[in-house]
CSV table of C-alpha atoms in Angstrom, one decimal:
chain,number,residue,atom,x,y,z
I,4,LYS,CA,14.6,24.7,-43.5
I,5,PRO,CA,12.0,21.9,-42.2
I,6,ASP,CA,10.4,19.6,-44.4
I,7,VAL,CA,7.0,18.1,-44.2
I,8,VAL,CA,8.1,15.1,-41.9
I,9,SER,CA,9.5,17.6,-39.5
I,10,TYR,CA,6.1,19.6,-39.3
I,11,ARG,CA,4.2,16.6,-38.7
I,12,LEU,CA,6.5,15.3,-36.0
I,13,VAL,CA,6.5,18.7,-34.1
I,14,LEU,CA,2.6,18.7,-34.6
I,15,ASN,CA,2.5,15.0,-33.1
I,16,ALA,CA,4.5,16.1,-30.1
I,17,ILE,CA,2.5,19.2,-29.4
I,18,GLU,CA,-0.7,17.2,-29.8
I,19,HIS,CA,0.2,14.8,-27.2
I,20,SER,CA,2.0,17.1,-24.5
I,21,LYS,CA,0.5,18.3,-21.6
I,22,ASP,CA,0.9,22.0,-22.3
I,23,PRO,CA,-2.1,24.1,-21.5
I,24,ASN,CA,-1.2,26.4,-24.7
I,25,LYS,CA,-0.9,23.5,-27.0
I,26,ALA,CA,-3.7,24.4,-29.1
I,27,GLU,CA,-2.1,27.9,-30.0
I,28,ARG,CA,1.4,26.3,-30.5
I,29,ALA,CA,0.0,23.6,-32.9
I,30,LYS,CA,-1.9,26.4,-34.8
I,31,SER,CA,1.2,28.4,-34.9
I,32,VAL,CA,3.2,25.2,-36.6
I,33,LEU,CA,0.3,24.6,-38.8
I,34,ASP,CA,0.8,28.1,-40.2
I,35,ARG,CA,4.3,27.9,-40.8
I,36,PHE,CA,3.7,24.7,-42.5
I,37,ILE,CA,1.1,25.9,-45.0
I,38,ALA,CA,3.4,29.0,-45.6
I,39,SER,CA,6.3,26.6,-46.5
I,40,ILE,CA,4.3,25.0,-49.2
I,41,PRO,CA,5.4,26.5,-52.7
I,42,THR,CA,2.6,28.1,-54.1
I,43,VAL,CA,1.3,26.5,-57.4
I,44,SER,CA,-0.9,28.0,-60.2
I,45,ASP,CA,-3.4,25.0,-59.9
I,46,PRO,CA,-3.8,23.8,-56.3
I,47,ASN,CA,-5.0,20.6,-57.7
I,48,THR,CA,-1.5,19.5,-58.8
I,49,ILE,CA,-0.3,18.9,-55.1
I,50,ASN,CA,0.9,15.5,-54.8
I,51,THR,CA,-1.2,13.1,-52.8
I,52,GLN,CA,1.7,12.5,-50.0
I,53,LEU,CA,1.7,16.3,-49.3
I,54,LYS,CA,-2.3,16.3,-49.2
I,55,ASP,CA,-2.2,13.7,-46.6
I,56,ASN,CA,0.4,15.1,-44.4
I,57,MET,CA,-1.8,18.5,-44.7
I,58,GLN,CA,-5.0,16.6,-43.6
I,59,GLY,CA,-2.5,15.0,-40.8
I,60,ALA,CA,-1.3,18.6,-39.9
I,61,TYR,CA,-5.1,19.9,-39.5
I,62,ASN,CA,-6.1,17.0,-37.7
I,63,SER,CA,-3.4,17.4,-35.3
I,64,VAL,CA,-4.5,21.1,-34.4
I,65,LEU,CA,-8.0,19.8,-34.0
I,66,ALA,CA,-6.8,17.4,-31.5
I,67,ALA,CA,-4.4,19.8,-29.7
I,68,CYS,CA,-7.4,21.7,-29.2
I,69,ALA,CA,-9.7,18.8,-28.3
I,70,TYR,CA,-7.2,17.6,-25.7
I,71,THR,CA,-6.4,20.9,-23.9
I,72,PRO,CA,-5.9,19.7,-20.3
I,73,SER,CA,-9.1,20.2,-18.4
I,74,ASN,CA,-7.0,22.1,-15.8
I,75,ALA,CA,-5.7,24.6,-18.4
I,76,GLY,CA,-7.5,27.8,-17.2
I,77,ASP,CA,-10.2,29.6,-18.9
I,78,GLN,CA,-8.1,31.6,-21.4
I,79,ALA,CA,-6.4,28.6,-22.6
I,80,ARG,CA,-9.6,26.7,-22.9
I,81,ASN,CA,-11.2,29.6,-24.5
I,82,ASN,CA,-8.2,30.0,-27.1
I,83,ALA,CA,-8.4,26.1,-27.7
I,84,ALA,CA,-12.4,26.5,-28.5
I,85,ARG,CA,-11.8,29.3,-30.9
I,86,ILE,CA,-8.9,27.5,-32.8
I,87,LEU,CA,-10.9,24.4,-32.9
I,88,VAL,CA,-13.6,26.0,-34.6
I,89,GLU,CA,-11.2,28.3,-36.9
I,90,THR,CA,-9.4,25.2,-37.8
I,91,LEU,CA,-12.4,23.2,-39.2
I,92,ARG,CA,-13.5,26.2,-40.8
I,93,ASP,CA,-10.2,26.8,-42.8
I,94,LEU,CA,-10.2,23.1,-43.6
I,95,ASN,CA,-13.6,23.6,-44.9
I,96,ASN,CA,-12.4,26.7,-47.1
I,97,SER,CA,-9.1,25.3,-48.4
I,98,LYS,CA,-8.3,26.5,-51.9
I,99,ASP,CA,-7.5,22.8,-52.6
I,100,VAL,CA,-10.8,21.3,-53.7
I,101,THR,CA,-9.5,18.0,-52.5
I,102,LEU,CA,-8.6,19.1,-49.3
I,103,GLY,CA,-11.1,19.2,-46.5
I,104,PRO,CA,-12.3,17.4,-43.3
I,105,ASN,CA,-12.5,13.7,-42.8
I,106,GLN,CA,-13.9,11.6,-40.6
I,107,GLU,CA,-11.1,11.7,-38.4
I,108,SER,CA,-11.6,15.7,-38.3
I,109,PHE,CA,-15.2,15.3,-37.4
I,110,SER,CA,-14.5,13.2,-34.8
I,111,ILE,CA,-12.0,15.4,-33.0
I,112,PHE,CA,-14.0,18.3,-33.7
I,113,MET,CA,-16.9,16.6,-31.6
I,114,GLN,CA,-14.8,15.5,-29.3
I,115,GLY,CA,-13.2,19.1,-28.6
I,116,CYS,CA,-16.9,20.8,-28.5
I,117,THR,CA,-17.8,18.0,-25.9
I,118,HIS,CA,-14.6,18.8,-24.0
I,119,LEU,CA,-14.4,22.7,-24.3
I,120,PHE,CA,-17.9,23.8,-24.2
I,121,ARG,CA,-20.3,23.5,-21.4
I,122,PRO,CA,-22.9,20.8,-21.4
I,123,GLY,CA,-26.3,22.3,-22.5
I,124,SER,CA,-24.7,25.6,-24.2
I,125,SER,CA,-26.1,26.8,-27.0
I,126,ASP,CA,-22.6,27.3,-28.6
I,127,ARG,CA,-22.0,23.7,-28.0
I,128,ALA,CA,-25.2,22.2,-29.6
I,129,LEU,CA,-24.9,24.7,-32.6
I,130,LEU,CA,-21.5,23.6,-33.3
I,131,ILE,CA,-22.3,20.1,-32.9
I,132,LYS,CA,-25.0,19.9,-35.0
I,133,SER,CA,-23.3,22.0,-38.0
I,134,ALA,CA,-20.7,19.8,-38.0
I,135,LEU,CA,-22.7,16.5,-38.0
I,136,GLN,CA,-24.6,18.3,-41.0
I,137,GLU,CA,-21.3,18.8,-42.7
I,138,CYS,CA,-20.0,15.5,-42.0
I,139,CYS,CA,-23.4,13.7,-43.1
I,140,GLU,CA,-23.4,15.9,-46.6
I,141,GLY,CA,-19.6,15.1,-47.0
I,142,GLY,CA,-20.5,11.2,-46.6
I,143,PHE,CA,-18.2,11.0,-43.5
I,144,LEU,CA,-20.3,9.6,-40.9
I,145,THR,CA,-19.2,6.8,-38.6
I,146,ALA,CA,-20.8,5.0,-35.8
I,147,LYS,CA,-18.3,6.5,-33.6
I,148,ILE,CA,-19.2,10.2,-34.7
I,149,TRP,CA,-22.9,9.3,-34.5
I,150,ASP,CA,-22.4,8.1,-30.9
I,151,LYS,CA,-20.5,11.1,-30.1
I,152,PHE,CA,-23.3,13.4,-31.4
I,153,CYS,CA,-25.9,11.4,-29.6
I,154,ASN,CA,-23.8,11.5,-26.3
I,155,ALA,CA,-23.3,15.3,-26.6
I,156,SER,CA,-26.6,16.3,-27.6
I,157,SER,CA,-29.8,16.6,-25.9
I,158,GLU,CA,-32.6,13.9,-26.7
I,159,GLU,CA,-34.4,17.0,-28.5
I,160,ASP,CA,-31.7,17.8,-30.7
I,161,VAL,CA,-31.3,14.3,-31.8
I,162,GLN,CA,-34.7,13.8,-32.7
I,163,SER,CA,-34.8,17.3,-34.6
I,164,PHE,CA,-31.9,16.4,-36.3
I,165,LEU,CA,-33.5,12.8,-37.3
I,166,SER,CA,-36.8,14.4,-38.3
I,167,GLY,CA,-36.5,14.5,-42.0
I,168,ILE,CA,-35.8,10.8,-42.1
I,169,GLU,CA,-38.4,8.4,-43.2
I,170,LYS,CA,-37.3,5.3,-41.3
I,171,GLY,CA,-35.2,4.5,-38.4
I,172,ASP,CA,-35.1,4.3,-34.7
I,173,GLY,CA,-32.0,6.5,-34.1
I,174,SER,CA,-29.7,4.1,-34.6
I,175,PHE,CA,-26.8,4.2,-36.6
I,176,ALA,CA,-27.8,1.4,-38.6
I,177,ALA,CA,-31.0,3.1,-39.5
I,178,LEU,CA,-29.4,6.1,-41.0
I,179,PRO,CA,-29.0,6.8,-44.8
I,180,CYS,CA,-26.0,5.0,-46.2
I,181,ASP,CA,-25.2,8.0,-48.6
I,182,TRP,CA,-24.1,9.8,-45.1
I,183,SER,CA,-21.3,7.3,-45.0
I,184,ARG,CA,-20.2,6.8,-48.7
I,185,ASN,CA,-16.8,8.4,-48.3
I,186,VAL,CA,-16.0,6.7,-45.0
I,187,ALA,CA,-12.4,5.4,-45.2
I,188,PRO,CA,-12.0,1.5,-44.0
């Protein structure tokens, strides 16, 4: 029976492959990984190493979606986009309250939206803005994520996002520190 390390190695290999259907393959491995974890009465008793591996597994699926080859075809790219959104949603809705998206999750998700959705599409704009809102609320905003948001969004969307902020010129340094309170070094 595969162990945690085996699942992570397989996910890492899929994430870095050129397979046009790697998003679906990665999601399938993640589902098997999650099913292999013994059920515990209190999800908060799962050890830190397992949580870190689960976080990495979700992020590998996000990356497999985000880096689906450009020439993969419409069906593979549409599936990757669907899995990207579902995976972030699943990570947000985890039964384990200590497991959720981190700065890497949000960065990869934004990259995926930029790669998989047409520039200027309403889906892309909504997903990127919603992810940034969640990212800021969770305290995971980094300069890299802010830059991805600014580069993937219209000037109007950036200004709309900043409309509630007292100070600021739109630079990362001018944003509220609270939005970055949980950023790992």
